[in-house]
Tab-separated table of C-alpha atoms and ligand atoms in Angstrom:
chain	number	residue	atom	x	y	z
C	1	UNK	CA	70.521	46.875	116.550
C	2	UNK	CA	71.551	50.119	116.575
C	3	UNK	CA	75.221	50.732	115.660
C	4	UNK	CA	77.805	53.041	117.246
C	5	UNK	CA	78.795	55.824	115.006
C	6	UNK	CA	81.652	58.315	115.305
C	7	UNK	CA	80.231	61.884	114.389
C	8	UNK	CA	82.590	64.760	112.652
C	9	UNK	CA	81.763	68.374	112.907
C	10	UNK	CA	83.828	71.065	111.050
C	11	UNK	CA	82.341	74.938	111.632
C	12	UNK	CA	82.033	77.851	109.406
C	13	UNK	CA	81.598	80.839	111.262
C	14	UNK	CA	80.983	84.394	109.964
C	15	UNK	CA	81.905	87.707	112.235
C	16	UNK	CA	80.864	91.173	111.512
C	17	UNK	CA	83.952	93.578	112.281
C	18	UNK	CA	83.095	96.489	114.615
C	19	UNK	CA	84.910	99.213	112.506
C	20	UNK	CA	83.498	102.955	112.287
C	21	UNK	CA	83.264	102.249	108.217
C	22	UNK	CA	82.342	99.734	105.461
C	23	UNK	CA	84.987	97.238	104.063
C	24	UNK	CA	85.243	99.594	100.304
C	25	UNK	CA	83.700	102.703	101.158
C	26	UNK	CA	83.183	105.512	103.724
C	27	UNK	CA	80.072	104.552	104.547
C	28	UNK	CA	79.075	104.509	108.186
C	29	UNK	CA	79.119	100.466	109.977
C	30	UNK	CA	76.233	100.626	112.050
C	31	UNK	CA	74.636	97.330	112.921
C	32	UNK	CA	72.136	99.258	115.262
C	33	UNK	CA	70.821	101.387	112.401
C	34	UNK	CA	66.700	100.850	112.161
C	35	UNK	CA	66.007	102.675	109.037
C	36	UNK	CA	66.768	100.900	105.788
C	37	UNK	CA	69.095	102.206	103.005
C	38	UNK	CA	70.716	105.253	104.862
C	39	UNK	CA	74.378	104.125	104.988
C	40	UNK	CA	74.452	103.797	101.555
C	41	UNK	CA	76.542	105.037	98.720
C	42	UNK	CA	77.577	104.796	94.944
C	43	UNK	CA	80.431	102.106	96.177
C	44	UNK	CA	78.558	100.053	98.196
C	45	UNK	CA	75.226	99.896	95.932
C	46	UNK	CA	77.536	99.181	92.758
C	47	UNK	CA	77.319	102.185	90.597
C	48	UNK	CA	79.077	101.958	87.694
C	49	UNK	CA	82.530	103.924	87.748
C	50	UNK	CA	83.076	103.620	91.273
C	51	UNK	CA	86.142	101.922	93.010
C	52	UNK	CA	86.676	100.071	96.488
C	53	UNK	CA	89.239	101.116	98.772
C	54	UNK	CA	90.314	98.536	101.436
C	55	UNK	CA	89.434	99.442	104.844
C	56	UNK	CA	92.992	98.881	106.854
C	57	UNK	CA	90.776	98.514	110.089
C	58	UNK	CA	89.722	95.675	108.702
C	59	UNK	CA	92.424	93.727	107.872
C	60	UNK	CA	94.217	94.783	111.015
C	61	UNK	CA	91.183	93.040	113.258
C	62	UNK	CA	91.613	90.156	111.197
C	63	UNK	CA	95.391	89.592	111.842
C	64	UNK	CA	94.692	90.467	115.621
C	65	UNK	CA	92.081	87.320	115.291
C	66	UNK	CA	95.067	85.383	113.669
C	67	UNK	CA	97.782	86.323	116.199
C	68	UNK	CA	95.242	85.291	119.242
C	69	UNK	CA	94.790	81.773	117.698
C	70	UNK	CA	98.608	81.484	117.072
C	71	UNK	CA	97.869	80.922	113.013
C	72	UNK	CA	100.294	81.963	110.377
C	73	UNK	CA	99.806	85.797	109.214
C	74	UNK	CA	100.068	85.724	105.395
C	75	UNK	CA	102.777	87.841	103.955
C	76	UNK	CA	100.767	88.021	100.324
C	77	UNK	CA	97.171	88.601	100.654
C	78	UNK	CA	94.968	89.056	97.938
C	79	UNK	CA	90.740	89.877	97.504
C	80	UNK	CA	88.887	87.829	94.694
C	81	UNK	CA	85.742	88.394	93.098
C	82	UNK	CA	83.174	85.811	94.093
C	83	UNK	CA	80.741	85.880	91.758
C	84	UNK	CA	76.790	84.794	91.830
C	85	UNK	CA	73.400	86.357	91.241
C	86	UNK	CA	71.518	87.034	94.306
C	87	UNK	CA	69.165	90.143	95.086
C	88	UNK	CA	71.279	90.903	98.554
C	89	UNK	CA	74.268	91.327	96.663
C	90	UNK	CA	74.447	94.281	94.373
C	91	UNK	CA	77.309	94.067	92.190
C	92	UNK	CA	76.521	90.307	91.243
C	93	UNK	CA	79.826	89.023	93.441
C	94	UNK	CA	81.064	88.944	96.818
C	95	UNK	CA	84.279	90.570	97.274
C	96	UNK	CA	86.272	87.757	99.469
C	97	UNK	CA	89.735	85.964	99.530
C	98	UNK	CA	89.986	82.663	98.148
C	99	UNK	CA	93.524	81.478	97.133
C	100	UNK	CA	95.734	83.899	99.638
C	101	UNK	CA	93.705	84.465	102.824
C	102	UNK	CA	95.170	86.565	105.830
C	103	UNK	CA	95.086	83.931	108.190
C	104	UNK	CA	95.794	80.268	108.145
C	105	UNK	CA	96.159	77.271	110.370
C	106	UNK	CA	96.039	78.102	114.017
C	107	UNK	CA	94.183	76.369	117.140
C	108	UNK	CA	91.599	77.014	119.575
C	109	UNK	CA	90.368	74.935	122.370
C	110	UNK	CA	91.972	71.822	120.489
C	111	UNK	CA	90.704	72.482	117.301
C	112	UNK	CA	92.648	73.118	114.135
C	113	UNK	CA	91.916	76.075	112.120
C	114	UNK	CA	91.999	76.029	108.893
C	115	UNK	CA	91.470	79.839	107.831
C	116	UNK	CA	90.331	82.937	108.231
C	117	UNK	CA	89.601	85.187	105.710
C	118	UNK	CA	88.023	88.988	105.214
C	119	UNK	CA	85.010	89.674	103.197
C	120	UNK	CA	82.348	92.059	102.989
C	121	UNK	CA	78.824	91.116	104.385
C	122	UNK	CA	75.511	91.194	101.820
C	123	UNK	CA	72.624	93.232	102.165
C	124	UNK	CA	69.277	91.939	104.323
C	125	UNK	CA	66.209	90.606	102.494
C	126	UNK	CA	62.820	90.746	104.083
C	127	UNK	CA	60.486	88.372	102.580
C	128	UNK	CA	57.562	88.728	104.992
C	129	UNK	CA	55.672	91.323	102.848
C	130	UNK	CA	53.455	88.932	100.667
C	131	UNK	CA	53.868	88.895	97.562
C	132	UNK	CA	56.811	91.309	97.212
C	133	UNK	CA	60.101	91.745	99.160
C	134	UNK	CA	62.399	94.366	100.407
C	135	UNK	CA	66.038	94.702	100.705
C	136	UNK	CA	67.844	96.812	102.791
C	137	UNK	CA	71.614	97.679	101.844
C	138	UNK	CA	72.841	98.747	105.272
C	139	UNK	CA	74.716	95.785	105.962
C	140	UNK	CA	75.932	95.459	102.286
C	141	UNK	CA	79.605	96.047	102.186
C	142	UNK	CA	80.404	95.920	105.738
C	143	UNK	CA	83.657	93.863	107.308
C	144	UNK	CA	82.868	90.268	107.569
C	145	UNK	CA	85.378	87.785	108.563
C	146	UNK	CA	85.056	84.086	108.099
C	147	UNK	CA	86.914	81.627	110.233
C	148	UNK	CA	86.894	77.665	108.621
C	149	UNK	CA	88.013	74.948	111.070
C	150	UNK	CA	89.088	71.992	110.260
C	151	UNK	CA	86.978	68.509	110.521
C	152	UNK	CA	88.058	67.782	113.963
C	153	UNK	CA	85.552	68.373	116.133
C	154	UNK	CA	83.569	65.252	117.707
C	155	UNK	CA	80.797	66.119	119.759
C	156	UNK	CA	77.852	68.760	119.949
C	157	UNK	CA	79.590	70.074	123.359
C	158	UNK	CA	82.800	70.741	121.926
C	159	UNK	CA	81.549	72.295	118.988
C	160	UNK	CA	79.478	74.760	121.720
C	161	UNK	CA	82.842	75.006	123.913
C	162	UNK	CA	84.819	76.243	120.392
C	163	UNK	CA	82.171	78.842	119.524
C	164	UNK	CA	81.603	80.607	122.947
C	165	UNK	CA	85.468	80.339	122.986
C	166	UNK	CA	85.986	82.335	119.650
C	167	UNK	CA	82.910	84.884	120.612
C	168	UNK	CA	85.178	85.625	123.885
C	169	UNK	CA	88.404	85.704	122.313
C	170	UNK	CA	87.026	88.249	119.478
C	171	UNK	CA	85.203	90.513	122.207
C	172	UNK	CA	88.393	90.714	124.210
C	173	UNK	CA	90.144	91.295	121.356
C	174	UNK	CA	87.635	94.261	120.626
C	175	UNK	CA	87.498	93.512	117.278
C	176	UNK	CA	83.383	92.326	117.011
C	177	UNK	CA	80.692	92.189	119.562
C	178	UNK	CA	79.756	88.745	118.009
C	179	UNK	CA	76.446	88.788	118.922
C	180	UNK	CA	74.207	85.782	117.636
C	181	UNK	CA	71.013	86.915	118.217
C	182	UNK	CA	71.933	90.100	116.409
C	183	UNK	CA	73.575	87.890	113.529
C	184	UNK	CA	76.615	89.661	113.737
C	185	UNK	CA	77.975	86.127	114.623
C	186	UNK	CA	76.882	83.199	112.090
C	187	UNK	CA	77.741	79.799	112.505
C	188	UNK	CA	77.185	77.017	109.613
C	189	UNK	CA	77.487	73.532	111.023
C	190	UNK	CA	78.915	71.032	108.987
C	191	UNK	CA	78.538	67.234	110.359
C	192	UNK	CA	78.871	63.916	109.213
C	193	UNK	CA	78.851	60.596	111.171
C	194	UNK	CA	80.199	57.272	109.961
C	195	UNK	CA	80.867	53.715	111.548
C	196	UNK	CA	84.643	53.876	110.620
C	197	UNK	CA	86.896	57.010	112.035
C	198	UNK	CA	88.967	56.984	109.643
C	199	UNK	CA	86.656	57.296	106.727
C	200	UNK	CA	84.264	60.527	106.822
C	201	UNK	CA	80.583	60.166	106.515
C	202	UNK	CA	78.593	62.153	103.732
C	203	UNK	CA	78.607	65.783	105.017
C	204	UNK	CA	75.238	67.881	105.936
C	205	UNK	CA	75.495	71.678	106.483
C	206	UNK	CA	73.043	72.851	108.724
C	207	UNK	CA	72.245	76.676	108.754
C	208	UNK	CA	70.261	79.602	110.634
C	209	UNK	CA	71.764	78.685	113.612
C	210	UNK	CA	70.934	81.676	116.265
C	211	UNK	CA	72.737	80.467	119.398
C	212	UNK	CA	75.344	77.843	120.493
C	213	UNK	CA	72.669	76.124	122.398
C	214	UNK	CA	70.384	75.942	118.935
C	215	UNK	CA	73.875	74.495	117.404
C	216	UNK	CA	74.627	71.772	119.904
C	217	UNK	CA	70.863	70.983	119.945
C	218	UNK	CA	71.018	70.576	115.586
C	219	UNK	CA	74.040	68.508	115.992
C	220	UNK	CA	72.501	65.774	118.097
C	221	UNK	CA	69.118	66.266	116.097
C	222	UNK	CA	71.554	65.190	112.971
C	223	UNK	CA	73.142	63.023	114.653
C	224	UNK	CA	70.154	61.077	115.914
C	225	UNK	CA	68.597	61.870	112.086
C	226	UNK	CA	71.890	60.422	110.227
C	227	UNK	CA	71.905	57.100	112.535
C	228	UNK	CA	68.744	56.284	112.001
C	229	UNK	CA	69.011	56.461	108.285
C	230	UNK	CA	72.157	54.349	108.555
C	231	UNK	CA	70.410	51.890	110.753
C	232	UNK	CA	67.040	51.204	108.926
C	233	UNK	CA	66.766	48.017	106.959
C	234	UNK	CA	65.639	49.820	103.885
C	235	UNK	CA	69.282	51.215	102.963
C	236	UNK	CA	68.499	54.630	103.474
C	237	UNK	CA	71.491	57.277	102.399
C	238	UNK	CA	72.590	59.897	104.093
C	239	UNK	CA	71.890	63.214	101.126
C	240	UNK	CA	74.742	65.232	101.342
C	241	UNK	CA	72.570	68.268	101.383
C	242	UNK	CA	72.174	72.195	103.254
C	243	UNK	CA	69.672	72.038	106.081
C	244	UNK	CA	68.044	74.578	107.924
C	245	UNK	CA	67.243	74.520	111.829
C	246	UNK	CA	64.252	75.602	112.775
C	247	UNK	CA	63.949	76.964	116.404
C	248	UNK	CA	60.175	76.338	116.798
C	249	UNK	CA	60.410	72.712	116.264
C	250	UNK	CA	63.956	72.216	117.676
C	251	UNK	CA	64.501	69.995	114.140
C	252	UNK	CA	66.236	70.322	110.787
C	253	UNK	CA	64.516	70.634	107.489
C	254	UNK	CA	65.949	69.935	103.771
C	255	UNK	CA	66.590	73.544	102.282
C	256	UNK	CA	68.394	72.503	99.083
C	257	UNK	CA	70.310	69.393	97.723
C	258	UNK	CA	73.747	69.734	97.158
C	259	UNK	CA	73.888	70.221	93.242
C	260	UNK	CA	77.155	70.291	91.421
C	261	UNK	CA	79.308	72.239	93.478
C	262	UNK	CA	78.630	76.014	92.854
C	263	UNK	CA	81.024	77.561	90.833
C	264	UNK	CA	81.768	80.938	91.618
C	265	UNK	CA	84.321	81.818	88.890
C	266	UNK	CA	86.833	83.496	91.439
C	267	UNK	CA	89.115	85.618	90.019
C	268	UNK	CA	91.236	88.034	92.050
C	269	UNK	CA	89.806	91.734	92.028
C	270	UNK	CA	91.370	93.866	89.497
C	271	UNK	CA	90.100	97.058	91.228
C	272	UNK	CA	92.333	96.504	94.424
C	273	UNK	CA	95.513	96.327	95.371
C	274	UNK	CA	97.713	92.894	96.174
C	275	UNK	CA	98.602	93.550	99.554
C	276	UNK	CA	102.101	92.670	101.531
C	277	UNK	CA	101.360	92.831	104.960
C	278	UNK	CA	104.725	92.804	106.622
C	279	UNK	CA	105.397	96.540	104.879
C	280	UNK	CA	102.141	97.532	106.207
C	281	UNK	CA	101.891	96.269	109.782
C	282	UNK	CA	104.603	95.901	112.095
C	283	UNK	CA	103.049	92.178	112.827
C	284	UNK	CA	105.693	91.443	115.703
C	285	UNK	CA	104.754	94.756	117.481
C	286	UNK	CA	101.164	93.699	116.925
C	287	UNK	CA	101.561	90.114	118.554
C	288	UNK	CA	103.241	92.086	121.877
C	289	UNK	CA	100.001	94.401	121.903
C	290	UNK	CA	97.308	91.757	122.111
C	291	UNK	CA	95.376	92.417	124.979
C	292	UNK	CA	95.015	89.222	127.883
C	293	UNK	CA	92.978	86.624	126.112
C	294	UNK	CA	90.560	84.265	127.901
C	295	UNK	CA	92.829	81.414	128.588
C	296	UNK	CA	95.450	83.708	130.202
C	297	UNK	CA	93.118	85.172	132.165
C	298	UNK	CA	91.564	81.848	133.162
C	299	UNK	CA	95.085	80.692	134.307
C	300	UNK	CA	95.889	83.902	136.268
C	301	UNK	CA	92.571	83.763	138.235
C	302	UNK	CA	92.941	80.198	139.006
C	303	UNK	CA	96.761	80.852	140.273
C	304	UNK	CA	95.960	84.442	142.179
C	305	UNK	CA	92.409	83.567	143.541
C	306	UNK	CA	91.814	79.863	143.862
C	307	UNK	CA	88.064	80.100	143.148
C	308	UNK	CA	85.992	77.602	141.310
C	309	UNK	CA	85.936	76.989	137.798
C	310	UNK	CA	82.523	77.645	137.358
C	311	UNK	CA	83.155	81.050	138.975
C	312	UNK	CA	85.830	81.941	136.939
C	313	UNK	CA	83.789	80.929	133.479
C	314	UNK	CA	81.325	83.673	135.154
C	315	UNK	CA	84.110	86.091	134.888
C	316	UNK	CA	85.680	85.136	131.488
C	317	UNK	CA	82.230	85.727	129.970
C	318	UNK	CA	80.902	89.016	131.589
C	319	UNK	CA	84.407	91.150	131.251
C	320	UNK	CA	82.796	93.807	133.316
C	321	UNK	CA	81.734	91.373	136.012
C	322	UNK	CA	85.652	89.844	135.725
C	323	UNK	CA	87.080	93.330	136.159
C	324	UNK	CA	85.002	94.301	139.029
C	325	UNK	CA	86.013	91.116	140.990
C	326	UNK	CA	89.543	91.430	140.252
C	327	UNK	CA	89.336	94.823	142.302
C	328	UNK	CA	87.229	93.023	145.092
C	329	UNK	CA	89.876	90.633	145.236
C	330	UNK	CA	92.729	92.478	145.424
C	331	UNK	CA	91.217	94.728	148.264
C	332	UNK	CA	90.251	91.574	150.126
C	333	UNK	CA	93.716	89.590	149.727
C	334	UNK	CA	93.183	87.220	151.869
C	335	UNK	CA	92.029	83.894	150.219
C	336	UNK	CA	89.284	82.865	152.317
C	337	UNK	CA	87.496	86.172	152.285
C	338	UNK	CA	87.965	86.262	148.459
C	339	UNK	CA	86.482	82.422	147.953
C	340	UNK	CA	83.431	83.774	149.788
C	341	UNK	CA	83.195	86.918	148.183
C	342	UNK	CA	82.965	85.108	144.869
C	343	UNK	CA	80.253	83.046	146.068
C	344	UNK	CA	78.111	85.988	146.969
C	345	UNK	CA	78.710	87.057	143.540
C	346	UNK	CA	78.201	84.153	141.753
C	347	UNK	CA	75.377	82.519	142.900
C	348	UNK	CA	74.090	85.783	145.139
C	349	UNK	CA	74.320	88.874	142.832
C	350	UNK	CA	73.830	86.970	139.750
C	351	UNK	CA	70.934	85.513	141.071
C	352	UNK	CA	69.251	88.903	141.969
C	353	UNK	CA	70.252	90.075	138.406
C	354	UNK	CA	68.424	87.516	136.730
C	355	UNK	CA	64.931	88.642	138.605
C	356	UNK	CA	65.577	92.600	138.859
C	357	UNK	CA	67.051	94.509	135.710
C	358	UNK	CA	67.824	97.415	137.732
C	359	UNK	CA	70.428	95.678	140.087
C	360	UNK	CA	73.818	96.826	138.965
C	361	UNK	CA	77.244	95.810	140.257
C	362	UNK	CA	77.660	97.772	143.960
C	363	UNK	CA	80.978	100.318	144.143
C	364	UNK	CA	83.722	97.805	144.915
C	365	UNK	CA	84.697	98.948	148.740
C	366	UNK	CA	81.111	98.540	149.546
C	367	UNK	CA	81.193	94.996	148.652
C	368	UNK	CA	84.430	94.442	150.351
C	369	UNK	CA	82.791	95.920	153.892
C	370	UNK	CA	79.810	93.953	153.243
C	371	UNK	CA	82.313	90.751	152.948
C	372	UNK	CA	84.366	91.786	156.005
C	373	UNK	CA	81.308	91.944	158.276
C	374	UNK	CA	80.360	88.498	157.072
C	375	UNK	CA	83.841	86.899	157.417
C	376	UNK	CA	84.341	88.808	161.338
C	377	UNK	CA	80.488	86.904	161.772
C	378	UNK	CA	79.172	90.506	162.330
C	379	UNK	CA	75.881	89.519	160.490
C	380	UNK	CA	74.422	86.727	159.364
C	381	UNK	CA	74.591	85.416	155.960
C	382	UNK	CA	70.977	86.023	155.872
C	383	UNK	CA	71.811	89.652	156.771
C	384	UNK	CA	74.186	89.799	154.079
C	385	UNK	CA	72.175	88.807	151.393
C	386	UNK	CA	69.585	91.381	152.834
C	387	UNK	CA	72.099	94.250	152.630
C	388	UNK	CA	73.178	92.962	149.112
C	389	UNK	CA	69.986	93.285	147.836
C	390	UNK	CA	70.053	97.002	148.737
C	391	UNK	CA	73.690	97.766	147.533
C	392	UNK	CA	72.893	96.566	144.131
C	393	UNK	CA	70.003	99.126	144.076
C	394	UNK	CA	72.018	102.295	145.512
C	395	UNK	CA	75.377	103.263	146.668
C	396	UNK	CA	74.582	102.802	150.591
C	397	UNK	CA	77.850	101.618	153.027
C	398	UNK	CA	76.471	98.162	153.973
C	399	UNK	CA	77.672	99.292	157.820
C	400	UNK	CA	74.954	101.653	157.758
C	401	UNK	CA	72.408	99.392	156.634
C	402	UNK	CA	73.146	96.882	159.052
C	403	UNK	CA	73.261	99.188	161.972
C	404	UNK	CA	70.021	100.678	160.925
C	405	UNK	CA	68.419	97.806	160.514
C	406	UNK	CA	69.828	95.980	163.633
C	407	UNK	CA	71.620	93.076	162.036
C	408	UNK	CA	74.777	93.583	163.727
C	409	UNK	CA	74.976	90.090	165.525
C	410	UNK	CA	75.599	90.214	168.938
C	411	UNK	CA	78.987	88.547	170.181
C	412	UNK	CA	78.754	90.022	173.668
C	413	UNK	CA	78.154	86.366	175.432
C	414	UNK	CA	77.673	87.726	178.725
C	415	UNK	CA	74.537	89.922	177.641
C	416	UNK	CA	73.203	86.983	175.503
C	417	UNK	CA	73.485	84.649	178.075
C	418	UNK	CA	71.252	86.753	180.115
C	419	UNK	CA	68.199	86.833	177.825
C	420	UNK	CA	69.285	82.924	177.160
C	421	UNK	CA	68.626	82.050	180.608
C	422	UNK	CA	64.866	84.663	180.471
C	423	UNK	CA	64.426	82.449	177.650
C	424	UNK	CA	64.569	78.924	179.562
C	425	UNK	CA	63.120	80.195	182.784
C	426	UNK	CA	60.024	81.304	180.747
C	427	UNK	CA	59.389	77.910	178.839
C	428	UNK	CA	59.557	74.973	181.242
C	429	UNK	CA	57.568	72.530	179.063
C	430	UNK	CA	59.774	73.340	175.903
C	431	UNK	CA	63.019	72.538	178.376
C	432	UNK	CA	61.248	69.403	179.261
C	433	UNK	CA	60.919	68.383	176.234
C	434	UNK	CA	64.144	68.766	175.038
C	435	UNK	CA	65.774	67.141	177.819
C	436	UNK	CA	63.104	64.300	177.214
C	437	UNK	CA	65.217	63.392	173.889
C	438	UNK	CA	63.679	65.915	171.402
C	439	UNK	CA	66.616	67.693	170.200
C	440	UNK	CA	64.273	69.665	167.561
C	441	UNK	CA	62.507	71.309	170.544
C	442	UNK	CA	65.879	73.619	171.208
C	443	UNK	CA	64.798	75.540	167.677
C	444	UNK	CA	61.859	77.328	169.407
C	445	UNK	CA	64.037	78.315	172.098
C	446	UNK	CA	66.761	79.861	169.428
C	447	UNK	CA	64.088	81.314	167.959
C	448	UNK	CA	62.561	83.433	170.879
C	449	UNK	CA	66.070	84.319	171.694
C	450	UNK	CA	66.383	85.635	168.308
C	451	UNK	CA	63.375	87.627	169.000
C	452	UNK	CA	64.445	88.940	172.482
C	453	UNK	CA	67.500	90.010	171.003
C	454	UNK	CA	65.749	91.715	167.976
C	455	UNK	CA	67.481	89.574	165.296
C	456	UNK	CA	71.385	90.552	166.612
C	457	UNK	CA	72.040	87.716	168.331
C	458	UNK	CA	74.113	84.865	166.454
C	459	UNK	CA	72.181	81.668	165.883
C	460	UNK	CA	74.907	79.354	166.055
C	461	UNK	CA	76.412	81.220	169.350
C	462	UNK	CA	72.635	81.383	170.757
C	463	UNK	CA	72.204	77.557	170.293
C	464	UNK	CA	75.741	76.939	171.738
C	465	UNK	CA	74.967	78.536	174.812
C	466	UNK	CA	71.330	76.858	174.872
C	467	UNK	CA	72.897	73.459	175.066
C	468	UNK	CA	75.552	74.593	177.537
C	469	UNK	CA	72.857	76.163	180.147
C	470	UNK	CA	70.342	73.004	179.204
C	471	UNK	CA	73.261	70.193	179.696
X	501	ADP	P1	83.030	72.275	100.931
X	501	ADP	O1	83.887	72.093	99.511
X	501	ADP	O2	81.811	71.634	100.709
X	501	ADP	O3	82.479	73.590	101.335
X	501	ADP	P2	85.364	72.001	102.595
X	501	ADP	O4	86.345	70.776	102.819
X	501	ADP	O5	85.575	73.560	102.179
X	501	ADP	O6	83.939	71.927	102.282
X	501	ADP	O7	84.782	72.087	104.390
X	501	ADP	C1	83.607	73.333	104.611
X	501	ADP	C2	83.934	72.655	106.190
X	501	ADP	O8	82.771	71.665	106.576
X	501	ADP	C3	85.105	72.418	107.091
X	501	ADP	O9	84.541	73.360	108.329
X	501	ADP	C4	85.375	71.403	107.274
X	501	ADP	O10	85.951	71.251	108.243
X	501	ADP	C5	84.076	70.518	106.827
X	501	ADP	N1	83.965	69.322	106.622
X	501	ADP	C6	84.445	68.972	105.605
X	501	ADP	N2	84.705	67.770	105.493
X	501	ADP	C7	83.703	67.108	106.388
X	501	ADP	C8	82.818	66.102	107.198
X	501	ADP	N3	83.041	64.706	106.228
X	501	ADP	N4	82.129	65.937	108.323
X	501	ADP	C9	82.128	66.895	108.596
X	501	ADP	N5	82.501	68.625	108.407
X	501	ADP	C10	83.468	68.772	107.479
X	502	ZN	ZN1	78.833	102.748	100.828
X	503	MG	MG1	84.533	75.569	101.333
């Protein structure tokens, strides 16, 4: 029988900072450069006699992250050499931070942060050439922040929520595009299970994760795999190791067993000055200057607009959509109108966008005009959807489209009554069926009235009139 296990997860997350230049030299930091080895210089290629210079903007970015997470910003900080040999690391050491990271502590979504430090990215290797490999140094020396969480996450979902929230925070701060597919944000998952919540189990580290979905699946996979090991009756044990996520197989595989902890022989880099951050930055002013962050925006949207949480999340993830929604909501003002608008945005507009890449946000005022028509019952919801599908492709006025296409619903009961009576008179057999108890028969009469009115009648009004006249 399978036992209950308690899951523990800690994340190590790297994010490339979107500074103009690299971490320690003047080379362009361009993640989209496709030509290999063009953004390089003697410094990031580790030529003898060159000296690194700290990129102030990168340090500032990490401080901002720390402020956003409510962390402690170090007064004293320094860079260390992390020594190891690998072809993607030209100096045979990576400049990183060891004892004195820029940021310590902090919390996000209830997850405690251990630290955030600054380092340089490695080059990228290509091993798809058969008997040789290629190295592209464009990425070597790009500023990279590393955030480490405490082992306080207890489910795959909580890990996913944390990762997505951090991604949003980095984007709101404007310090990283944090795109996982592009490798601008990379997640390592540390996971263990144990019977006793107070005792940690053996930890496994999973790499090669390229989306949050993949991270959640990798965690689920590991929980199953490790539970099976502990449950079997052969006394199997979990091995402390690094595993890789295989996206095609949706499973993890062993990459390397943890040898004796790597000795990186860290020591402070003698080529770089030690930093006293409060002498370089006005931390309090930076704190005041932080932009609105996702959590604050969530609260504001909830209070000001009273829309669904799911809708709010769409606006949190997509800042452009959020800004546009705010413009619409602030023009409409009325809460019912805003709710209706939000429904059309999150289900209809986002739906159209999924299938039509050319669809773009309509001019806010045009969309407002459309919602006003819906609220006055001037058009049916079917008509509104049709108009929306048009105004996401060009900037036409919804009122004009509604008039041109004859989508304006007729509120004039007198005129409509005449048509209804005409249809009743012309269909004695259907009327008979209806009066005989087949209530559904009325729909065929509604259809005919709609046809007679060239679609301009309001279907619920037609039904009401029919019922009255047939009563
Ligand atoms: P290591 O020395 O192997 O690098 P660290 O103590 O530095 O381990 O932790 C690295 C990451 O692993 C952190 O995110 C931490 O929260 C997480 N971690 C540590 N122990 C465990 C555990 N038993 N289960 C899950 N995650 C853990
Ligand atoms: Zn360079
Ligand atoms: Mg460690």
